[in-house]
Amino acid sequence: MNRIFFSVVFSLSFVPGAIAQKIESLTAGTKTSIRGMSVVNEKLVWVSGSGGTVGKSTDAGKTWKWIIVPGYEKREFRDIEAFDEKTAVVIAIAEPANILKTTDGGVTWKTVFADTTKGMFLDAMHFVDKKRGIVVGDPINDIVFLATTNDGGDHWEKYSKNISVAKGEAFFASSGTNILYHKDGSFDMVSGGTAARIISSTKASPIPLPLIQGKESTGANSIAGYKTHFAIVGGDFANDKDTTGNCVITANGMDTWVRPATPPHGYRSCIEYITEKRMITCGTSGVDISEDGGNNWKLITTEGFHVVQKAKKGNAVFLAGGGGRIARLIW
Ligand SMILES: *[C@@H]1O[C@H](CO)[C@@H](O)[C@H](O)[C@H]1NC(C)=O
């Protein structure tokens, strides 16, 4: 008896991958559909969602303060970037395209960008530091909308070059994570719809990805990087348990992408590196963890989430999704 017990404990503790990550649900106190998230450190989390709602927790998700931005009650904030307890930037869909900034913890919001062009739809933002950020919007007349800021979102300038995409190729606004801005000013973003490609400022033309594509609901949703490793998730959100072409990882730099041996278990809207090898991805049909840099994925819950983010400073990992669902990953 004792010997059996001992061997079971031994095998659970020492087999790689046997360490069980789990989701701890948090009480949010809102019904908003959350797609934007910015985890500043172990304690400070900002989220954004439907109904003009922004949420903030300063105690690692135990309690939340909810703000509805006046005039934005019928709008959705698909992405948020926060810098500290006082300062955050949100993007609002659809027309007019608006970017708002608060410097007083969400009490007041200033419109820092507005564009009334027909067809404007801001999808995602990414900042490399407290000053420099980029925002991507859906193509208008097949030209991608891009703008950058050098002053923490106070001013935005349209990107100087025209990047063309295919008819019906666009960007998902499912988790605010389909663009990566780099310290040298270059960027990479991933598309969906009629084509699923990676569009890099350093490359002459977009690179096709071995992801499911061709329908309005298919393609790449999210890109994440860790040193020289990159991973992209997506799939078909209209068929969210399908695992066909829902993930690719870099085999040899940004040019060559391969499908994992065991893909995530359905459509996934967001991916994040926790360490160089441990990764997490989430979507409406569940959450998966990889322990080997994205080659094999294990389903840890069928509970749906739209977005997962690791603290910019620290190890905390939070998830959020529909119906105001918020959780923390125990890892
Ligand atoms: C980009 O496209 C717009 C709209 O077609 C055009 O007005 C503008 O001159 C173009 N800019 C460049 C740098 O080609």
Short mmCIF file of C-alpha atoms and ligand atoms in Angstrom, two decimals:
data_model
loop_
_atom_site.label_atom_id
_atom_site.label_comp_id
_atom_site.label_asym_id
_atom_site.label_seq_id
_atom_site.Cartn_x
_atom_site.Cartn_y
_atom_site.Cartn_z
CA MET A 1 0.00 0.00 0.00
CA ASN A 2 2.65 2.41 1.06
CA ARG A 3 4.85 1.49 -1.81
CA ILE A 4 2.06 2.05 -4.37
CA PHE A 5 1.23 5.40 -2.84
CA PHE A 6 4.86 6.39 -2.95
CA SER A 7 5.30 5.49 -6.61
CA VAL A 8 2.15 7.39 -7.64
CA VAL A 9 3.34 10.54 -5.90
CA PHE A 10 6.76 10.10 -7.45
CA SER A 11 5.46 9.77 -11.00
CA LEU A 12 3.10 12.73 -10.70
CA SER A 13 5.83 15.00 -9.46
CA PHE A 14 8.57 14.08 -11.85
CA VAL A 15 6.97 13.42 -15.21
CA PRO A 16 7.38 16.56 -17.30
CA GLY A 17 4.03 18.07 -18.12
CA ALA A 18 2.31 16.48 -15.13
CA ILE A 19 2.32 19.80 -13.30
CA ALA A 20 -1.36 20.71 -13.46
CA GLN A 21 -2.17 24.24 -14.47
CA LYS A 22 -5.66 25.30 -13.64
CA ILE A 23 -8.07 28.16 -14.03
CA GLU A 24 -9.24 29.96 -10.92
CA SER A 25 -12.46 31.88 -11.56
CA LEU A 26 -12.66 35.41 -10.20
CA THR A 27 -15.81 37.33 -9.37
CA ALA A 28 -15.99 40.16 -11.83
CA GLY A 29 -19.39 41.72 -11.12
CA THR A 30 -20.11 42.68 -14.73
CA LYS A 31 -21.78 41.06 -17.75
CA THR A 32 -19.71 42.87 -20.35
CA SER A 33 -18.01 40.84 -23.08
CA ILE A 34 -14.32 41.39 -22.44
CA ARG A 35 -11.76 41.32 -25.26
CA GLY A 36 -9.16 43.90 -24.21
CA MET A 37 -6.71 43.23 -21.39
CA SER A 38 -3.52 44.82 -20.09
CA VAL A 39 -1.75 43.29 -17.10
CA VAL A 40 0.70 45.91 -15.84
CA ASN A 41 2.16 43.89 -12.95
CA GLU A 42 1.19 41.12 -10.48
CA LYS A 43 -1.59 43.23 -8.97
CA LEU A 44 -2.73 45.74 -11.59
CA VAL A 45 -5.05 44.53 -14.36
CA TRP A 46 -7.12 46.65 -16.76
CA VAL A 47 -9.75 45.14 -19.08
CA SER A 48 -12.12 46.57 -21.70
CA GLY A 49 -15.26 45.37 -23.42
CA SER A 50 -18.75 45.95 -24.70
CA GLY A 51 -21.13 48.64 -23.47
CA GLY A 52 -18.32 51.22 -23.26
CA THR A 53 -16.95 49.36 -20.25
CA VAL A 54 -13.49 49.49 -18.71
CA GLY A 55 -12.54 47.50 -15.61
CA LYS A 56 -9.61 47.78 -13.25
CA SER A 57 -8.31 45.66 -10.40
CA THR A 58 -5.44 46.75 -8.16
CA ASP A 59 -5.46 43.59 -6.03
CA ALA A 60 -4.70 40.81 -8.53
CA GLY A 61 -8.32 40.41 -9.57
CA LYS A 62 -9.95 40.02 -6.13
CA THR A 63 -12.01 43.20 -6.54
CA TRP A 64 -12.92 45.19 -9.66
CA LYS A 65 -13.90 48.75 -10.33
CA TRP A 66 -16.14 49.18 -13.41
CA ILE A 67 -16.38 52.34 -15.47
CA ILE A 68 -18.80 53.09 -18.30
CA VAL A 69 -17.36 55.84 -20.44
CA PRO A 70 -20.08 58.48 -21.06
CA GLY A 71 -21.17 58.60 -24.70
CA TYR A 72 -19.72 55.13 -25.38
CA GLU A 73 -22.53 53.02 -23.90
CA LYS A 74 -23.24 51.42 -27.30
CA ARG A 75 -19.61 51.04 -28.34
CA GLU A 76 -17.07 48.29 -27.74
CA PHE A 77 -13.52 48.75 -26.56
CA ARG A 78 -11.77 45.88 -28.31
CA ASP A 79 -8.35 46.64 -26.86
CA ILE A 80 -6.74 48.48 -23.96
CA GLU A 81 -3.15 49.32 -23.08
CA ALA A 82 -2.44 50.42 -19.51
CA PHE A 83 0.77 51.88 -18.12
CA ASP A 84 -0.04 52.31 -14.43
CA GLU A 85 -3.01 52.82 -12.07
CA LYS A 86 -3.86 56.17 -13.64
CA THR A 87 -2.99 55.87 -17.32
CA ALA A 88 -4.64 53.76 -20.04
CA VAL A 89 -5.55 53.96 -23.74
CA VAL A 90 -8.59 52.23 -25.32
CA ILE A 91 -9.76 51.80 -28.92
CA ALA A 92 -13.47 51.90 -29.81
CA ILE A 93 -15.26 50.22 -32.73
CA ALA A 94 -16.61 50.92 -35.22
CA GLU A 95 -17.37 54.30 -36.91
CA PRO A 96 -16.18 56.83 -36.09
CA ALA A 97 -12.93 55.18 -35.04
CA ASN A 98 -11.93 56.58 -31.68
CA ILE A 99 -8.96 56.24 -29.38
CA LEU A 100 -9.43 57.49 -25.81
CA LYS A 101 -6.91 58.08 -23.05
CA THR A 102 -7.28 58.53 -19.30
CA THR A 103 -4.63 59.90 -16.96
CA ASP A 104 -6.78 59.96 -13.84
CA GLY A 105 -7.59 56.27 -13.40
CA GLY A 106 -10.65 56.31 -15.68
CA VAL A 107 -12.58 59.25 -14.20
CA THR A 108 -12.19 61.31 -17.38
CA TRP A 109 -11.31 60.26 -20.93
CA LYS A 110 -9.84 62.44 -23.66
CA THR A 111 -10.40 61.68 -27.37
CA VAL A 112 -6.85 61.41 -28.71
CA PHE A 113 -7.82 60.11 -32.16
CA ALA A 114 -10.98 60.27 -34.27
CA ASP A 115 -11.57 59.25 -37.88
CA THR A 116 -14.99 59.39 -39.51
CA THR A 117 -13.94 57.66 -42.75
CA LYS A 118 -16.54 55.12 -43.83
CA GLY A 119 -15.39 51.56 -43.08
CA MET A 120 -13.06 52.42 -40.18
CA PHE A 121 -12.76 49.58 -37.68
CA LEU A 122 -9.86 49.55 -35.21
CA ASP A 123 -8.76 46.02 -34.35
CA ALA A 124 -5.75 46.03 -32.04
CA MET A 125 -2.94 48.03 -30.44
CA HIS A 126 0.53 47.11 -29.26
CA PHE A 127 3.06 49.20 -27.33
CA VAL A 128 6.78 48.49 -27.03
CA ASP A 129 7.14 50.78 -24.02
CA LYS A 130 5.26 53.61 -22.30
CA LYS A 131 5.68 55.90 -25.31
CA ARG A 132 5.69 54.00 -28.57
CA GLY A 133 2.68 52.13 -29.86
CA ILE A 134 0.90 51.04 -33.04
CA VAL A 135 -2.76 50.54 -33.91
CA VAL A 136 -4.14 48.47 -36.79
CA GLY A 137 -7.53 48.84 -38.41
CA ASP A 138 -9.36 46.97 -41.15
CA PRO A 139 -8.36 47.75 -44.72
CA ILE A 140 -10.25 50.47 -46.57
CA ASN A 141 -10.17 49.97 -50.35
CA ASP A 142 -7.77 47.08 -49.61
CA ILE A 143 -5.24 49.37 -47.86
CA VAL A 144 -4.50 48.53 -44.21
CA PHE A 145 -5.14 51.27 -41.66
CA LEU A 146 -2.09 51.77 -39.43
CA ALA A 147 -1.09 54.60 -37.10
CA THR A 148 1.71 55.03 -34.57
CA THR A 149 2.30 57.11 -31.45
CA ASN A 150 5.53 58.30 -29.84
CA ASP A 151 4.02 59.94 -26.78
CA GLY A 152 2.03 57.24 -25.02
CA GLY A 153 -1.06 57.66 -27.19
CA ASP A 154 -1.54 61.44 -26.90
CA HIS A 155 -1.00 61.83 -30.64
CA TRP A 156 -1.34 59.34 -33.49
CA GLU A 157 0.15 59.61 -36.94
CA LYS A 158 -0.93 57.58 -39.96
CA TYR A 159 1.71 55.13 -41.18
CA SER A 160 3.52 56.64 -44.15
CA LYS A 161 3.39 53.60 -46.48
CA ASN A 162 0.34 51.99 -48.06
CA ILE A 163 0.15 48.26 -47.34
CA SER A 164 -2.27 46.48 -49.71
CA VAL A 165 -4.06 43.24 -48.92
CA ALA A 166 -6.29 40.88 -50.88
CA LYS A 167 -10.04 41.48 -51.32
CA GLY A 168 -11.77 40.17 -48.21
CA GLU A 169 -8.54 39.90 -46.21
CA ALA A 170 -8.87 41.74 -42.92
CA PHE A 171 -7.94 41.67 -39.25
CA PHE A 172 -9.82 40.16 -36.33
CA ALA A 173 -10.55 42.31 -33.32
CA SER A 174 -11.02 39.31 -31.06
CA SER A 175 -8.34 39.91 -28.42
CA GLY A 176 -6.28 42.94 -29.39
CA THR A 177 -3.25 40.75 -30.09
CA ASN A 178 -2.88 40.38 -33.86
CA ILE A 179 -0.02 42.89 -34.16
CA LEU A 180 3.48 42.95 -32.67
CA TYR A 181 5.39 46.22 -32.56
CA HIS A 182 9.14 45.85 -32.12
CA LYS A 183 11.71 48.10 -30.44
CA ASP A 184 13.35 48.93 -33.79
CA GLY A 185 10.05 50.30 -35.12
CA SER A 186 9.24 47.31 -37.33
CA PHE A 187 6.01 45.36 -36.91
CA ASP A 188 4.35 42.06 -37.80
CA MET A 189 0.62 41.50 -38.05
CA VAL A 190 -1.57 38.56 -38.97
CA SER A 191 -4.67 38.52 -41.16
CA GLY A 192 -7.77 36.45 -41.73
CA GLY A 193 -10.75 36.14 -44.06
CA THR A 194 -9.99 35.28 -47.68
CA ALA A 195 -6.30 34.93 -46.76
CA ALA A 196 -4.36 34.22 -43.57
CA ARG A 197 -0.95 35.80 -43.85
CA ILE A 198 1.75 37.47 -41.83
CA ILE A 199 2.39 41.01 -42.97
CA SER A 200 5.77 42.33 -41.89
CA SER A 201 7.08 45.87 -42.33
CA THR A 202 10.47 44.35 -43.12
CA LYS A 203 9.21 42.13 -45.94
CA ALA A 204 8.29 43.14 -49.48
CA SER A 205 5.12 41.04 -49.49
CA PRO A 206 2.91 39.13 -47.04
CA ILE A 207 3.81 35.51 -46.25
CA PRO A 208 0.98 32.93 -46.50
CA LEU A 209 0.37 30.92 -43.32
CA PRO A 210 -0.66 27.23 -43.19
CA LEU A 211 -3.84 28.17 -41.31
CA ILE A 212 -7.48 27.57 -42.25
CA GLN A 213 -8.62 30.44 -44.50
CA GLY A 214 -11.05 31.46 -47.24
CA LYS A 215 -14.16 32.33 -45.22
CA GLU A 216 -15.09 35.47 -43.32
CA SER A 217 -14.84 33.55 -40.02
CA THR A 218 -11.43 31.93 -40.65
CA GLY A 219 -7.80 32.87 -40.29
CA ALA A 220 -5.27 34.23 -37.83
CA ASN A 221 -6.45 35.97 -34.67
CA SER A 222 -3.38 36.42 -32.49
CA ILE A 223 0.43 36.43 -32.63
CA ALA A 224 2.88 36.15 -29.74
CA GLY A 225 6.66 36.11 -29.56
CA TYR A 226 9.41 35.11 -27.15
CA LYS A 227 12.95 35.99 -28.22
CA THR A 228 13.23 34.34 -31.67
CA HIS A 229 10.14 32.14 -31.24
CA PHE A 230 6.74 33.11 -32.58
CA ALA A 231 3.32 31.47 -32.57
CA ILE A 232 0.00 32.31 -34.20
CA VAL A 233 -3.50 31.02 -33.41
CA GLY A 234 -6.88 31.33 -35.07
CA GLY A 235 -9.18 28.86 -36.77
CA ASP A 236 -12.84 29.19 -37.63
CA PHE A 237 -14.85 31.06 -35.02
CA ALA A 238 -18.10 29.85 -36.62
CA ASN A 239 -16.99 26.26 -35.96
CA ASP A 240 -15.12 26.67 -32.71
CA LYS A 241 -14.36 23.01 -31.91
CA ASP A 242 -12.63 22.44 -35.27
CA THR A 243 -8.88 22.06 -34.86
CA THR A 244 -7.99 22.33 -38.57
CA GLY A 245 -5.25 24.87 -39.19
CA ASN A 246 -5.80 26.72 -35.92
CA CYS A 247 -2.17 27.20 -34.88
CA VAL A 248 1.27 27.65 -36.43
CA ILE A 249 4.68 28.06 -34.87
CA THR A 250 7.97 29.26 -36.30
CA ALA A 251 10.28 26.53 -37.47
CA ASN A 252 13.10 28.72 -38.70
CA GLY A 253 12.54 32.44 -38.23
CA MET A 254 9.49 34.34 -39.41
CA ASP A 255 9.60 32.87 -42.93
CA THR A 256 8.76 29.24 -42.19
CA TRP A 257 5.70 28.23 -40.19
CA VAL A 258 4.58 24.72 -39.26
CA ARG A 259 1.48 23.27 -37.69
CA PRO A 260 1.97 21.73 -34.22
CA ALA A 261 1.95 17.93 -33.69
CA THR A 262 -1.05 18.26 -31.34
CA PRO A 263 -2.99 21.47 -32.08
CA PRO A 264 -5.07 23.41 -29.53
CA HIS A 265 -8.57 21.94 -29.13
CA GLY A 266 -10.56 24.36 -31.26
CA TYR A 267 -10.69 27.93 -32.53
CA ARG A 268 -8.41 30.16 -30.45
CA SER A 269 -8.54 33.97 -30.30
CA CYS A 270 -5.44 34.67 -28.20
CA ILE A 271 -2.00 33.19 -27.51
CA GLU A 272 0.65 34.12 -24.95
CA TYR A 273 4.08 32.92 -23.86
CA ILE A 274 4.40 32.28 -20.11
CA THR A 275 8.02 31.13 -20.37
CA GLU A 276 10.09 30.19 -23.40
CA LYS A 277 8.50 26.70 -23.48
CA ARG A 278 5.24 27.10 -21.57
CA MET A 279 2.45 28.76 -23.53
CA ILE A 280 -1.27 29.33 -23.16
CA THR A 281 -4.00 29.85 -25.75
CA CYS A 282 -7.73 30.48 -25.31
CA GLY A 283 -10.91 30.75 -27.34
CA THR A 284 -14.64 30.31 -27.03
CA SER A 285 -14.28 26.50 -26.81
CA GLY A 286 -11.60 26.34 -24.12
CA VAL A 287 -8.05 26.90 -22.94
CA ASP A 288 -4.91 24.90 -23.85
CA ILE A 289 -1.42 24.79 -22.39
CA SER A 290 1.79 23.77 -24.15
CA GLU A 291 4.96 22.76 -22.31
CA ASP A 292 7.14 22.40 -25.40
CA GLY A 293 7.06 25.73 -27.18
CA GLY A 294 3.73 25.14 -28.89
CA ASN A 295 4.23 21.72 -30.54
CA ASN A 296 1.77 19.84 -28.28
CA TRP A 297 -1.29 21.37 -26.64
CA LYS A 298 -3.32 20.05 -23.72
CA LEU A 299 -6.89 21.20 -23.04
CA ILE A 300 -7.21 22.38 -19.42
CA THR A 301 -10.82 23.61 -19.54
CA THR A 302 -13.70 23.85 -22.01
CA GLU A 303 -14.74 27.15 -20.44
CA GLY A 304 -14.47 29.85 -23.09
CA PHE A 305 -12.25 32.94 -22.90
CA HIS A 306 -11.43 35.62 -25.49
CA VAL A 307 -8.16 36.97 -24.16
CA VAL A 308 -5.21 35.84 -22.03
CA GLN A 309 -2.31 38.06 -20.97
CA LYS A 310 0.76 37.70 -18.80
CA ALA A 311 1.90 40.58 -16.60
CA LYS A 312 4.33 42.92 -18.39
CA LYS A 313 6.27 42.86 -15.10
CA GLY A 314 5.78 39.65 -13.10
CA ASN A 315 4.36 36.19 -13.60
CA ALA A 316 0.60 36.63 -13.16
CA VAL A 317 -1.56 35.34 -16.03
CA PHE A 318 -5.19 36.45 -16.41
CA LEU A 319 -7.99 35.44 -18.78
CA ALA A 320 -11.27 37.13 -19.70
CA GLY A 321 -14.20 36.50 -22.00
CA GLY A 322 -17.92 36.69 -22.58
CA GLY A 323 -20.49 37.43 -19.87
CA GLY A 324 -17.90 39.24 -17.75
CA ARG A 325 -15.93 36.04 -17.16
CA ILE A 326 -12.53 36.66 -15.58
CA ALA A 327 -10.03 34.12 -14.29
CA ARG A 328 -6.46 33.66 -13.24
CA LEU A 329 -4.14 30.88 -14.33
CA ILE A 330 -2.49 28.95 -11.51
CA TRP A 331 0.78 27.65 -12.92
C1 LIG B 1 -1.94 55.77 -50.19
O1 LIG B 1 -3.24 55.57 -50.70
C2 LIG B 1 -4.06 56.71 -50.64
C3 LIG B 1 -5.48 56.32 -51.03
O2 LIG B 1 -5.49 55.55 -52.20
C4 LIG B 1 -3.47 57.80 -51.50
O3 LIG B 1 -4.24 58.98 -51.44
C5 LIG B 1 -2.05 58.11 -51.03
O4 LIG B 1 -1.42 59.04 -51.87
C6 LIG B 1 -1.20 56.84 -50.96
N1 LIG B 1 0.07 57.11 -50.32
C7 LIG B 1 1.22 56.61 -50.73
C8 LIG B 1 2.44 56.95 -49.93
O5 LIG B 1 1.31 55.90 -51.73
#
